[in-house]
Amino acid sequence: MADSGLERALEEHLGALERKDLAAYAATLAEEVVLILPNGTVVDGKAAMVEFHREMFADDTWTQERTVRKVTLAGSTGWVLIEYLWTTVDATGAVESQTRAYFTLTYALVDGRWLVVADQNTRLP
């Protein structure tokens, strides 16, 4: 990876997702962050994004396997491409659905910290 600070920020963000740790996840976001879901829904701002993830993290019927595909660093901006497999299960643990998608994270260096300013999700065929 191009920059250890960006690498640490990415590890913090992905680790918080993995643990479904809302406070740790919120700490990785800039105030002006924007999330675009695979269906085109826009979640605008840190408070809205935290609220969206509060419900999502409370749901134990999903998992997300992730593979980092590319990291680009350009000055005080970083861009990360991640491929993921989203799996939902029913009450017995049987797989209900699986979706492959990309999400891209755009980072900005804000007051010496790398924070997510954009999270774009796109379904894969």
GROMACS .gro file of C-alpha atoms in nm:
model
  125
    1MET     CA    1   0.000   0.000   0.000
    2ALA     CA    2   0.117   0.347  -0.084
    3ASP     CA    3   0.091   0.516   0.258
    4SER     CA    4   0.097   0.360   0.604
    5GLY     CA    5  -0.144   0.624   0.742
    6LEU     CA    6  -0.396   0.543   0.472
    7GLU     CA    7  -0.336   0.172   0.528
    8ARG     CA    8  -0.409   0.208   0.901
    9ALA     CA    9  -0.724   0.410   0.828
   10LEU     CA   10  -0.846   0.143   0.586
   11GLU     CA   11  -0.773  -0.133   0.839
   12GLU     CA   12  -0.968   0.060   1.105
   13HIS     CA   13  -1.265   0.107   0.872
   14LEU     CA   14  -1.277  -0.253   0.751
   15GLY     CA   15  -1.218  -0.385   1.103
   16ALA     CA   16  -1.510  -0.182   1.235
   17LEU     CA   17  -1.730  -0.324   0.956
   18GLU     CA   18  -1.615  -0.677   1.037
   19ARG     CA   19  -1.691  -0.636   1.409
   20LYS     CA   20  -2.010  -0.433   1.342
   21ASP     CA   21  -1.864  -0.177   1.585
   22LEU     CA   22  -2.061   0.143   1.530
   23ALA     CA   23  -1.842   0.374   1.740
   24ALA     CA   24  -1.522   0.257   1.570
   25TYR     CA   25  -1.691   0.284   1.230
   26ALA     CA   26  -1.812   0.640   1.299
   27ALA     CA   27  -1.459   0.742   1.395
   28THR     CA   28  -1.342   0.663   1.039
   29LEU     CA   29  -1.591   0.902   0.873
   30ALA     CA   30  -1.563   1.269   0.781
   31GLU     CA   31  -1.857   1.491   0.877
   32GLU     CA   32  -1.943   1.549   0.508
   33VAL     CA   33  -1.928   1.180   0.407
   34VAL     CA   34  -2.167   1.052   0.141
   35LEU     CA   35  -2.274   0.688   0.093
   36ILE     CA   36  -2.429   0.569  -0.233
   37LEU     CA   37  -2.594   0.228  -0.209
   38PRO     CA   38  -2.613  -0.022  -0.499
   39ASN     CA   39  -2.976   0.080  -0.565
   40GLY     CA   40  -2.879   0.447  -0.600
   41THR     CA   41  -3.000   0.561  -0.257
   42VAL     CA   42  -2.785   0.843  -0.116
   43VAL     CA   43  -2.707   0.870   0.255
   44ASP     CA   44  -2.568   1.219   0.315
   45GLY     CA   45  -2.358   1.319   0.615
   46LYS     CA   46  -2.196   1.141   0.906
   47ALA     CA   47  -2.503   1.144   1.133
   48ALA     CA   48  -2.722   0.987   0.863
   49MET     CA   49  -2.456   0.731   0.779
   50VAL     CA   50  -2.414   0.631   1.144
   51GLU     CA   51  -2.791   0.595   1.182
   52PHE     CA   52  -2.810   0.380   0.867
   53HIS     CA   53  -2.533   0.155   0.999
   54ARG     CA   54  -2.687   0.137   1.347
   55GLU     CA   55  -2.974  -0.068   1.202
   56MET     CA   56  -2.746  -0.259   0.969
   57PHE     CA   57  -2.495  -0.351   1.243
   58ALA     CA   58  -2.777  -0.467   1.473
   59ASP     CA   59  -2.881  -0.719   1.207
   60ASP     CA   60  -2.690  -1.046   1.249
   61THR     CA   61  -2.829  -1.208   0.934
   62TRP     CA   62  -2.554  -1.076   0.702
   63THR     CA   63  -2.185  -1.112   0.641
   64GLN     CA   64  -1.955  -0.935   0.399
   65GLU     CA   65  -1.639  -1.099   0.264
   66ARG     CA   66  -1.404  -0.832   0.128
   67THR     CA   67  -1.100  -0.823  -0.099
   68VAL     CA   68  -0.905  -0.501  -0.149
   69ARG     CA   69  -0.840  -0.474  -0.525
   70LYS     CA   70  -0.664  -0.139  -0.562
   71VAL     CA   71  -0.537   0.149  -0.354
   72THR     CA   72  -0.446   0.484  -0.509
   73LEU     CA   73  -0.289   0.776  -0.326
   74ALA     CA   74  -0.275   1.125  -0.477
   75GLY     CA   75  -0.152   1.385  -0.232
   76SER     CA   76  -0.412   1.428   0.040
   77THR     CA   77  -0.667   1.201  -0.131
   78GLY     CA   78  -0.683   0.823  -0.127
   79TRP     CA   79  -0.906   0.589  -0.325
   80VAL     CA   80  -0.970   0.222  -0.247
   81LEU     CA   81  -1.150  -0.038  -0.460
   82ILE     CA   82  -1.291  -0.332  -0.265
   83GLU     CA   83  -1.482  -0.629  -0.403
   84TYR     CA   84  -1.726  -0.791  -0.167
   85LEU     CA   85  -1.968  -1.079  -0.135
   86TRP     CA   86  -2.275  -0.986   0.074
   87THR     CA   87  -2.450  -1.292   0.217
   88THR     CA   88  -2.776  -1.300   0.411
   89VAL     CA   89  -2.897  -1.603   0.605
   90ASP     CA   90  -3.228  -1.707   0.758
   91ALA     CA   91  -3.292  -1.801   1.123
   92THR     CA   92  -3.153  -2.151   1.067
   93GLY     CA   93  -2.832  -2.016   0.909
   94ALA     CA   94  -2.926  -2.120   0.554
   95VAL     CA   95  -2.813  -1.878   0.283
   96GLU     CA   96  -3.102  -1.664   0.159
   97SER     CA   97  -2.912  -1.447  -0.088
   98GLN     CA   98  -2.567  -1.350  -0.208
   99THR     CA   99  -2.466  -1.036  -0.392
  100ARG     CA  100  -2.127  -0.954  -0.542
  101ALA     CA  101  -2.040  -0.587  -0.559
  102TYR     CA  102  -1.767  -0.327  -0.546
  103PHE     CA  103  -1.742  -0.048  -0.301
  104THR     CA  104  -1.502   0.236  -0.341
  105LEU     CA  105  -1.387   0.444  -0.051
  106THR     CA  106  -1.254   0.794  -0.109
  107TYR     CA  107  -1.037   0.922   0.173
  108ALA     CA  108  -0.926   1.277   0.249
  109LEU     CA  109  -0.656   1.385   0.490
  110VAL     CA  110  -0.849   1.593   0.746
  111ASP     CA  111  -0.652   1.752   1.031
  112GLY     CA  112  -0.383   1.485   0.998
  113ARG     CA  113  -0.627   1.190   0.985
  114TRP     CA  114  -0.740   0.988   0.686
  115LEU     CA  115  -1.122   0.992   0.688
  116VAL     CA  116  -1.379   0.848   0.449
  117VAL     CA  117  -1.554   1.123   0.249
  118ALA     CA  118  -1.733   0.899  -0.002
  119ASP     CA  119  -1.847   0.535  -0.013
  120GLN     CA  120  -1.987   0.423  -0.349
  121ASN     CA  121  -2.139   0.074  -0.393
  122THR     CA  122  -2.200  -0.093  -0.730
  123ARG     CA  123  -2.351  -0.440  -0.789
  124LEU     CA  124  -2.157  -0.678  -1.008
  125PRO     CA  125  -2.329  -0.912  -1.257
   0.00000   0.00000   0.00000
